[in-house]
Amino acid sequence: MKLLAIFLLAAAIWLPPGDASPAEPAVKTETAELVEGNTAFAFRLYRELAGVKNNFCFSPYSISCLMAMPYLGADSGSAAELQTALNYPDRPETAFAALQQRFARTAEKEDVTLEFLSAIFLQEDIPPRADYRRKIEQFFAPQFELVDFLRRPADAVTRINAAAAEGTHGRITKIVDTDDVKNAYMVLLNCVYFLGRWESPFDRHFTRPEEFHQADGTSTPVPFMRQTANYRYAKLPYGQAIQLNYRPGDLSMLFLLPEPDSSLETLEQLLSAEEWAKVLQQLSQQKIDLFLPKFKLTSEMNLIPPLKALGLDDVFTPGKADFSGITDAFPLYIGLIKQKVFLEVDERGSEATAATAIGMWTGSVPRPEPPPLTLRLDRPFLYAIIDNATGTILFLGRIVTFQT
């Protein structure tokens, strides 16, 4: 069995109440274009990652949402480059804010944990532009923390990693190290945490070892869960699709399985936002005897190379990137984009979490002004009153005592 499992908290599969099809608009109209763009971006990035990795998982939503923060401070060509590569609509910040409100309503329901954390770590004493901070707070409401990347980088790293651990419930405890922040003016952090229980949990007593047929032609025994139930299923020209809902029905996990005489690579090349929509439209209820392997994985990836392959270039290049909307103290460029992911699928459901970090770097961060010297005139001193233009001394004297 060759299996493609795509966890689509990232693409935001939402099932409306009742019997509505998941292919119907899942979010408000103002975010529909963003969701479509995120889906297109997800599969474009997936193909780049699939070319260099075996098992992996990533959160395109976390990447796209976090990249919208430097996008808000980008000017001219950098903004256009980001919009094209990330498939952003006009004003993506408005759509992201609306989508986050949708997720917040989902998170209020029982039987599901869906949490987001956004934080910005700034070099102390060098504030960003006031209008940039206002927009970021309006649309993304991140935590702002002042750190000293220049003189106390280890402390900054500790605080960033502590925030990542908090936002991932301890599943990801390190997202950056000191090399990642040595040229940083600002580090942006986004965390997504999901814990969901299946609508139809698997019985542990039916979990048995079965052979998993790997891509290299070998087989290995792994624990397979088994359940016969009604699932949303589709027979496709190139394989099969099955959708497993999480309680209470707002989120789901979709699996795509290529035909036995085909390959996962062939299936992957067919995937696009348009094809994904067709898959969702074809799903319908059917009784299925399902064998699903339990699995757990962690992924860590430097996202700059695959994003360059998607068309981003100038934003990574000092002297070409234009993020003057963030600060006018010095030119910035993106020097770091890193993501770590944890995913586990078992009889009860799934736990998935991602931490994404973006480092806004500058070739030479101006060092903050040193603390002022202390001058205490508490011993005898000389004084003069002068004309500044000519240097003429109008009065001259000294103080040696305050005794009368």
CSV table of C-alpha atoms in Angstrom, one decimal:
chain,number,residue,atom,x,y,z
A,1,MET,CA,0.0,0.0,0.0
A,2,LYS,CA,1.4,3.3,-1.1
A,3,LEU,CA,-0.2,6.2,0.8
A,4,LEU,CA,-0.3,9.9,0.5
A,5,ALA,CA,-1.6,11.6,3.6
A,6,ILE,CA,-2.1,15.3,3.5
A,7,PHE,CA,-3.1,16.9,6.8
A,8,LEU,CA,-5.2,19.8,5.7
A,9,LEU,CA,-5.6,22.0,8.6
A,10,ALA,CA,-3.1,23.7,6.3
A,11,ALA,CA,-5.6,24.0,3.4
A,12,ALA,CA,-8.5,24.6,5.9
A,13,ILE,CA,-10.9,21.9,5.0
A,14,TRP,CA,-14.1,22.8,6.9
A,15,LEU,CA,-17.2,20.8,6.8
A,16,PRO,CA,-20.3,23.0,7.3
A,17,PRO,CA,-23.1,21.6,9.6
A,18,GLY,CA,-25.6,19.2,8.1
A,19,ASP,CA,-25.1,17.3,4.9
A,20,ALA,CA,-23.5,20.1,2.9
A,21,SER,CA,-20.7,19.1,0.6
A,22,PRO,CA,-17.2,20.0,1.7
A,23,ALA,CA,-16.7,21.4,-1.8
A,24,GLU,CA,-19.1,24.2,-1.0
A,25,PRO,CA,-17.6,27.5,0.2
A,26,ALA,CA,-16.2,26.7,3.6
A,27,VAL,CA,-15.4,30.2,4.7
A,28,LYS,CA,-16.8,33.7,4.1
A,29,THR,CA,-16.7,35.1,0.6
A,30,GLU,CA,-13.9,37.5,1.6
A,31,THR,CA,-11.6,34.7,2.3
A,32,ALA,CA,-12.5,32.3,-0.5
A,33,GLU,CA,-9.8,33.7,-2.8
A,34,LEU,CA,-7.2,33.4,0.0
A,35,VAL,CA,-8.2,29.7,0.6
A,36,GLU,CA,-7.9,29.0,-3.1
A,37,GLY,CA,-4.6,30.7,-3.3
A,38,ASN,CA,-3.3,28.9,-0.2
A,39,THR,CA,-4.3,25.6,-1.7
A,40,ALA,CA,-2.4,26.4,-4.9
A,41,PHE,CA,0.6,27.5,-2.9
A,42,ALA,CA,0.4,24.3,-0.8
A,43,PHE,CA,0.6,22.0,-3.8
A,44,ARG,CA,3.3,24.0,-5.5
A,45,LEU,CA,5.5,23.9,-2.4
A,46,TYR,CA,4.6,20.2,-1.8
A,47,ARG,CA,6.1,19.3,-5.2
A,48,GLU,CA,9.3,21.2,-4.4
A,49,LEU,CA,9.6,19.4,-1.1
A,50,ALA,CA,8.7,16.0,-2.5
A,51,GLY,CA,11.7,16.2,-4.8
A,52,VAL,CA,14.2,16.2,-1.9
A,53,LYS,CA,12.5,14.5,1.0
A,54,ASN,CA,10.9,11.1,1.8
A,55,ASN,CA,8.3,11.3,4.6
A,56,PHE,CA,7.5,14.9,5.5
A,57,CYS,CA,4.7,17.1,6.7
A,58,PHE,CA,4.5,20.9,6.6
A,59,SER,CA,1.9,23.5,7.3
A,60,PRO,CA,1.4,25.8,4.3
A,61,TYR,CA,-1.1,27.8,6.2
A,62,SER,CA,1.4,28.6,8.9
A,63,ILE,CA,4.0,29.7,6.3
A,64,SER,CA,1.5,31.7,4.3
A,65,CYS,CA,0.0,33.4,7.3
A,66,LEU,CA,3.4,34.3,8.8
A,67,MET,CA,4.8,35.6,5.4
A,68,ALA,CA,1.9,38.1,5.3
A,69,MET,CA,3.6,40.0,8.1
A,70,PRO,CA,6.7,41.0,6.2
A,71,TYR,CA,4.4,41.4,3.2
A,72,LEU,CA,2.7,44.2,5.0
A,73,GLY,CA,6.0,46.0,5.3
A,74,ALA,CA,7.2,45.3,1.7
A,75,ASP,CA,7.3,47.9,-1.0
A,76,SER,CA,7.3,47.9,-4.8
A,77,GLY,CA,8.9,44.8,-6.3
A,78,SER,CA,9.2,42.9,-3.0
A,79,ALA,CA,5.4,43.1,-2.4
A,80,ALA,CA,4.7,41.9,-5.9
A,81,GLU,CA,7.2,39.1,-5.7
A,82,LEU,CA,5.6,37.8,-2.5
A,83,GLN,CA,2.1,38.1,-3.8
A,84,THR,CA,2.9,36.1,-6.9
A,85,ALA,CA,4.9,33.4,-5.2
A,86,LEU,CA,2.4,32.9,-2.3
A,87,ASN,CA,-0.7,33.2,-4.4
A,88,TYR,CA,-2.0,36.1,-2.3
A,89,PRO,CA,-5.2,38.0,-3.1
A,90,ASP,CA,-5.2,41.7,-2.8
A,91,ARG,CA,-5.1,42.7,0.9
A,92,PRO,CA,-4.4,39.2,2.2
A,93,GLU,CA,-4.2,40.6,5.8
A,94,THR,CA,-7.9,41.2,5.8
A,95,ALA,CA,-8.7,37.7,4.6
A,96,PHE,CA,-6.3,36.1,7.1
A,97,ALA,CA,-8.0,38.1,9.9
A,98,ALA,CA,-11.4,36.8,8.8
A,99,LEU,CA,-10.1,33.2,8.5
A,100,GLN,CA,-8.6,33.4,12.0
A,101,GLN,CA,-12.0,34.4,13.3
A,102,ARG,CA,-13.5,31.4,11.7
A,103,PHE,CA,-10.9,29.1,13.3
A,104,ALA,CA,-11.5,30.8,16.7
A,105,ARG,CA,-15.2,29.8,16.5
A,106,THR,CA,-14.1,26.2,15.7
A,107,ALA,CA,-11.8,26.2,18.7
A,108,GLU,CA,-14.6,27.1,21.0
A,109,LYS,CA,-16.3,23.8,20.3
A,110,GLU,CA,-15.9,20.7,22.4
A,111,ASP,CA,-13.8,17.7,21.3
A,112,VAL,CA,-11.3,19.8,19.3
A,113,THR,CA,-8.2,21.8,20.2
A,114,LEU,CA,-7.2,24.3,17.6
A,115,GLU,CA,-4.7,27.0,18.7
A,116,PHE,CA,-2.6,29.7,17.0
A,117,LEU,CA,0.2,31.7,18.4
A,118,SER,CA,1.9,34.7,16.7
A,119,ALA,CA,4.8,36.6,18.1
A,120,ILE,CA,7.3,39.2,17.0
A,121,PHE,CA,10.7,39.5,18.6
A,122,LEU,CA,12.2,42.9,18.0
A,123,GLN,CA,15.7,44.3,18.6
A,124,GLU,CA,15.3,46.6,21.6
A,125,ASP,CA,15.8,50.4,21.1
A,126,ILE,CA,15.1,50.2,17.4
A,127,PRO,CA,11.3,50.3,17.1
A,128,PRO,CA,9.5,49.6,13.8
A,129,ARG,CA,7.5,52.2,12.0
A,130,ALA,CA,4.4,53.1,13.9
A,131,ASP,CA,2.1,52.5,10.9
A,132,TYR,CA,3.6,49.0,10.4
A,133,ARG,CA,3.0,48.0,14.1
A,134,ARG,CA,-0.5,49.4,13.9
A,135,LYS,CA,-1.4,47.2,10.9
A,136,ILE,CA,0.3,44.1,12.3
A,137,GLU,CA,-1.6,44.5,15.6
A,138,GLN,CA,-4.9,45.2,13.8
A,139,PHE,CA,-4.8,42.1,11.5
A,140,PHE,CA,-2.6,39.5,13.3
A,141,ALA,CA,-2.6,40.6,17.0
A,142,PRO,CA,0.9,39.1,17.7
A,143,GLN,CA,2.7,39.2,21.0
A,144,PHE,CA,5.5,41.8,20.8
A,145,GLU,CA,8.7,41.1,22.7
A,146,LEU,CA,11.8,43.2,22.9
A,147,VAL,CA,15.1,41.3,22.8
A,148,ASP,CA,18.8,42.1,22.3
A,149,PHE,CA,20.0,40.1,19.3
A,150,LEU,CA,23.3,42.0,19.4
A,151,ARG,CA,24.5,41.7,22.9
A,152,ARG,CA,22.4,38.8,24.3
A,153,PRO,CA,21.6,36.5,21.4
A,154,ALA,CA,21.5,33.4,23.6
A,155,ASP,CA,18.8,35.0,25.7
A,156,ALA,CA,16.8,36.0,22.6
A,157,VAL,CA,17.0,32.4,21.3
A,158,THR,CA,15.8,31.1,24.6
A,159,ARG,CA,12.8,33.3,24.6
A,160,ILE,CA,11.9,32.5,21.0
A,161,ASN,CA,12.2,28.8,21.6
A,162,ALA,CA,10.2,29.1,24.8
A,163,ALA,CA,7.4,30.7,22.8
A,164,ALA,CA,7.6,27.9,20.2
A,165,ALA,CA,7.3,25.3,23.0
A,166,GLU,CA,4.3,27.1,24.5
A,167,GLY,CA,2.6,27.3,21.1
A,168,THR,CA,3.1,23.7,20.3
A,169,HIS,CA,2.3,22.2,23.7
A,170,GLY,CA,5.9,21.1,24.2
A,171,ARG,CA,6.1,19.1,20.9
A,172,ILE,CA,8.6,21.6,19.4
A,173,THR,CA,11.1,23.0,21.9
A,174,LYS,CA,13.7,24.5,19.5
A,175,ILE,CA,13.0,26.4,16.3
A,176,VAL,CA,16.1,28.8,16.2
A,177,ASP,CA,19.7,28.8,17.4
A,178,THR,CA,22.2,31.6,17.8
A,179,ASP,CA,23.3,31.4,14.1
A,180,ASP,CA,19.7,32.1,13.1
A,181,VAL,CA,19.6,35.4,14.9
A,182,LYS,CA,23.1,36.8,14.7
A,183,ASN,CA,22.1,39.3,11.9
A,184,ALA,CA,18.5,39.6,13.0
A,185,TYR,CA,16.5,42.8,13.5
A,186,MET,CA,13.2,41.0,13.9
A,187,VAL,CA,12.1,37.3,14.2
A,188,LEU,CA,8.5,36.4,13.5
A,189,LEU,CA,7.0,33.2,14.9
A,190,ASN,CA,3.8,31.4,14.1
A,191,CYS,CA,2.6,28.2,15.8
A,192,VAL,CA,-0.4,26.0,15.0
A,193,TYR,CA,-1.5,23.3,17.3
A,194,PHE,CA,-4.3,20.8,16.5
A,195,LEU,CA,-5.6,17.9,18.6
A,196,GLY,CA,-8.7,16.1,17.1
A,197,ARG,CA,-10.6,12.9,17.8
A,198,TRP,CA,-12.1,10.8,15.1
A,199,GLU,CA,-15.8,10.9,14.7
A,200,SER,CA,-15.5,7.1,14.5
A,201,PRO,CA,-12.5,6.1,16.6
A,202,PHE,CA,-10.6,2.8,15.8
A,203,ASP,CA,-10.8,-0.1,18.2
A,204,ARG,CA,-7.2,-0.8,19.4
A,205,HIS,CA,-8.1,-4.5,19.6
A,206,PHE,CA,-8.3,-4.6,15.8
A,207,THR,CA,-4.8,-3.0,15.2
A,208,ARG,CA,-2.5,-5.6,13.7
A,209,PRO,CA,0.9,-5.7,11.9
A,210,GLU,CA,0.5,-5.6,8.2
A,211,GLU,CA,3.0,-5.1,5.3
A,212,PHE,CA,3.6,-1.6,4.1
A,213,HIS,CA,5.0,-1.6,0.5
A,214,GLN,CA,7.5,1.1,0.4
A,215,ALA,CA,8.5,3.3,-2.5
A,216,ASP,CA,11.8,1.4,-3.0
A,217,GLY,CA,10.0,-1.9,-3.6
A,218,THR,CA,10.7,-3.3,-0.2
A,219,SER,CA,8.0,-4.1,2.5
A,220,THR,CA,8.0,-3.7,6.2
A,221,PRO,CA,5.5,-4.6,8.9
A,222,VAL,CA,3.7,-1.7,10.6
A,223,PRO,CA,0.7,-1.5,12.9
A,224,PHE,CA,-2.5,-1.1,10.8
A,225,MET,CA,-5.7,0.1,12.3
A,226,ARG,CA,-8.9,-1.4,10.9
A,227,GLN,CA,-12.5,-0.3,10.9
A,228,THR,CA,-15.6,-0.8,8.8
A,229,ALA,CA,-17.7,2.3,8.7
A,230,ASN,CA,-19.3,4.9,6.4
A,231,TYR,CA,-16.8,7.3,5.0
A,232,ARG,CA,-16.8,10.0,2.4
A,233,TYR,CA,-14.9,8.2,-0.5
A,234,ALA,CA,-14.1,8.7,-4.2
A,235,LYS,CA,-12.8,6.5,-6.9
A,236,LEU,CA,-10.6,8.6,-9.1
A,237,PRO,CA,-9.0,8.0,-12.5
A,238,TYR,CA,-5.6,7.8,-10.8
A,239,GLY,CA,-6.4,6.3,-7.4
A,240,GLN,CA,-8.8,6.5,-4.4
A,241,ALA,CA,-9.6,9.2,-1.9
A,242,ILE,CA,-11.1,8.8,1.6
A,243,GLN,CA,-12.0,11.5,4.2
A,244,LEU,CA,-12.0,10.9,7.9
A,245,ASN,CA,-13.8,13.5,10.0
A,246,TYR,CA,-12.8,14.8,13.4
A,247,ARG,CA,-15.4,15.6,16.0
A,248,PRO,CA,-17.5,17.7,15.9
A,249,GLY,CA,-17.2,17.7,12.1
A,250,ASP,CA,-15.4,21.0,11.3
A,251,LEU,CA,-12.0,19.4,10.3
A,252,SER,CA,-11.0,16.3,8.6
A,253,MET,CA,-8.1,14.3,7.3
A,254,LEU,CA,-8.0,13.3,3.6
A,255,PHE,CA,-5.9,10.4,2.2
A,256,LEU,CA,-5.1,9.8,-1.5
A,257,LEU,CA,-3.9,6.4,-2.6
A,258,PRO,CA,-2.5,5.9,-6.1
A,259,GLU,CA,-3.5,2.9,-8.2
A,260,PRO,CA,-1.5,-0.3,-7.5
A,261,ASP,CA,0.2,-0.1,-11.0
A,262,SER,CA,1.0,3.6,-10.6
A,263,SER,CA,3.2,5.6,-8.2
A,264,LEU,CA,2.8,8.3,-5.7
A,265,GLU,CA,5.0,10.5,-7.9
A,266,THR,CA,2.6,10.3,-10.8
A,267,LEU,CA,-0.3,11.2,-8.5
A,268,GLU,CA,1.6,14.1,-7.1
A,269,GLN,CA,2.2,15.7,-10.5
A,270,LEU,CA,-1.6,15.8,-11.1
A,271,LEU,CA,-2.4,17.7,-8.0
A,272,SER,CA,-3.4,21.4,-8.2
A,273,ALA,CA,-5.9,23.6,-6.5
A,274,GLU,CA,-8.3,22.8,-9.4
A,275,GLU,CA,-7.8,19.1,-9.1
A,276,TRP,CA,-8.1,19.2,-5.4
A,277,ALA,CA,-11.5,20.9,-5.7
A,278,LYS,CA,-12.6,18.1,-8.1
A,279,VAL,CA,-11.6,15.5,-5.6
A,280,LEU,CA,-13.7,17.1,-2.8
A,281,GLN,CA,-16.7,17.3,-5.2
A,282,GLN,CA,-16.5,13.6,-5.9
A,283,LEU,CA,-16.5,12.4,-2.3
A,284,SER,CA,-19.7,10.6,-1.3
A,285,GLN,CA,-20.8,8.3,1.5
A,286,GLN,CA,-19.8,4.7,1.2
A,287,LYS,CA,-19.3,1.8,3.5
A,288,ILE,CA,-15.5,1.1,3.6
A,289,ASP,CA,-13.4,-1.6,5.3
A,290,LEU,CA,-10.5,0.7,6.1
A,291,PHE,CA,-6.9,-0.4,6.9
A,292,LEU,CA,-4.9,2.7,8.0
A,293,PRO,CA,-1.3,2.6,9.3
A,294,LYS,CA,-0.5,4.3,12.6
A,295,PHE,CA,2.3,6.8,12.1
A,296,LYS,CA,4.2,9.5,13.8
A,297,LEU,CA,6.8,11.8,12.2
A,298,THR,CA,8.7,15.0,12.7
A,299,SER,CA,9.8,17.3,9.9
A,300,GLU,CA,12.3,20.1,9.9
A,301,MET,CA,13.0,22.2,6.8
A,302,ASN,CA,14.8,25.3,5.6
A,303,LEU,CA,12.2,26.8,3.3
A,304,ILE,CA,14.3,29.3,1.5
A,305,PRO,CA,15.5,26.9,-1.3
A,306,PRO,CA,12.0,25.6,-2.2
A,307,LEU,CA,10.6,29.1,-2.0
A,308,LYS,CA,13.3,30.3,-4.4
A,309,ALA,CA,12.1,27.6,-6.8
A,310,LEU,CA,8.6,29.1,-6.5
A,311,GLY,CA,9.9,32.5,-7.7
A,312,LEU,CA,11.0,34.3,-4.5
A,313,ASP,CA,14.5,35.8,-5.0
A,314,ASP,CA,14.8,39.5,-4.4
A,315,VAL,CA,13.3,39.3,-0.9
A,316,PHE,CA,16.2,37.1,0.1
A,317,THR,CA,18.9,39.3,-1.4
A,318,PRO,CA,20.4,42.3,0.5
A,319,GLY,CA,20.2,45.4,-1.6
A,320,LYS,CA,17.3,44.1,-3.6
A,321,ALA,CA,14.7,43.4,-0.9
A,322,ASP,CA,12.6,46.4,0.0
A,323,PHE,CA,10.9,46.2,3.4
A,324,SER,CA,11.1,49.9,4.1
A,325,GLY,CA,7.6,49.8,5.4
A,326,ILE,CA,8.9,47.9,8.5
A,327,THR,CA,11.6,50.3,9.5
A,328,ASP,CA,13.5,53.2,8.0
A,329,ALA,CA,16.5,52.6,10.2
A,330,PHE,CA,18.2,50.3,7.7
A,331,PRO,CA,17.4,48.0,4.8
A,332,LEU,CA,16.0,44.5,5.6
A,333,TYR,CA,15.9,41.2,3.8
A,334,ILE,CA,14.5,37.8,4.7
A,335,GLY,CA,17.5,35.7,5.9
A,336,LEU,CA,15.6,32.8,7.6
A,337,ILE,CA,12.5,30.8,7.0
A,338,LYS,CA,12.4,27.6,9.0
A,339,GLN,CA,9.6,25.2,9.9
A,340,LYS,CA,9.3,22.3,12.2
A,341,VAL,CA,6.3,19.9,12.4
A,342,PHE,CA,5.1,17.1,14.6
A,343,LEU,CA,2.3,14.8,13.5
A,344,GLU,CA,0.9,11.6,15.1
A,345,VAL,CA,-2.1,9.5,13.8
A,346,ASP,CA,-3.5,6.7,15.9
A,347,GLU,CA,-6.7,5.0,16.9
A,348,ARG,CA,-8.1,8.0,18.8
A,349,GLY,CA,-7.4,10.7,16.2
A,350,SER,CA,-4.5,13.0,15.3
A,351,GLU,CA,-2.2,15.5,17.0
A,352,ALA,CA,-0.4,18.0,14.7
A,353,THR,CA,1.6,21.1,15.4
A,354,ALA,CA,3.9,23.4,13.5
A,355,ALA,CA,6.3,26.2,14.4
A,356,THR,CA,7.5,28.6,11.6
A,357,ALA,CA,10.1,31.3,12.1
A,358,ILE,CA,11.1,34.1,9.7
A,359,GLY,CA,14.2,36.2,10.4
A,360,MET,CA,14.3,39.7,9.0
A,361,TRP,CA,18.0,40.4,8.7
A,362,THR,CA,20.2,43.3,7.8
A,363,GLY,CA,23.8,43.2,6.8
A,364,SER,CA,24.8,45.4,9.7
A,365,VAL,CA,22.2,46.1,12.5
A,366,PRO,CA,23.1,49.5,13.9
A,367,ARG,CA,24.1,49.0,17.5
A,368,PRO,CA,21.8,50.8,19.9
A,369,GLU,CA,23.1,53.9,21.5
A,370,PRO,CA,25.2,53.1,24.6
A,371,PRO,CA,23.6,54.2,27.9
A,372,PRO,CA,24.3,57.8,28.7
A,373,LEU,CA,27.3,58.7,30.7
A,374,THR,CA,26.6,59.9,34.2
A,375,LEU,CA,28.0,63.3,35.1
A,376,ARG,CA,27.5,64.4,38.7
A,377,LEU,CA,28.8,67.8,39.6
A,378,ASP,CA,29.3,67.0,43.2
A,379,ARG,CA,32.8,68.4,43.7
A,380,PRO,CA,34.4,71.8,42.9
A,381,PHE,CA,33.9,73.0,39.3
A,382,LEU,CA,34.5,75.9,37.0
A,383,TYR,CA,31.8,77.5,35.0
A,384,ALA,CA,31.3,80.2,32.4
A,385,ILE,CA,28.5,81.9,30.6
A,386,ILE,CA,29.5,82.5,27.0
A,387,ASP,CA,28.2,83.8,23.7
A,388,ASN,CA,28.0,80.8,21.5
A,389,ALA,CA,28.5,82.6,18.2
A,390,THR,CA,31.7,84.4,19.2
A,391,GLY,CA,32.9,82.5,22.2
A,392,THR,CA,33.0,85.7,24.3
A,393,ILE,CA,33.1,85.0,28.0
A,394,LEU,CA,30.4,87.0,29.7
A,395,PHE,CA,30.8,85.5,33.1
A,396,LEU,CA,33.5,83.2,34.6
A,397,GLY,CA,33.8,81.6,38.0
A,398,ARG,CA,34.0,78.5,40.1
A,399,ILE,CA,32.2,76.7,42.9
A,400,VAL,CA,34.3,75.1,45.6
A,401,THR,CA,31.8,75.2,48.5
A,402,PHE,CA,28.2,75.7,49.4
A,403,GLN,CA,28.9,77.0,52.9
A,404,THR,CA,27.7,80.5,53.6
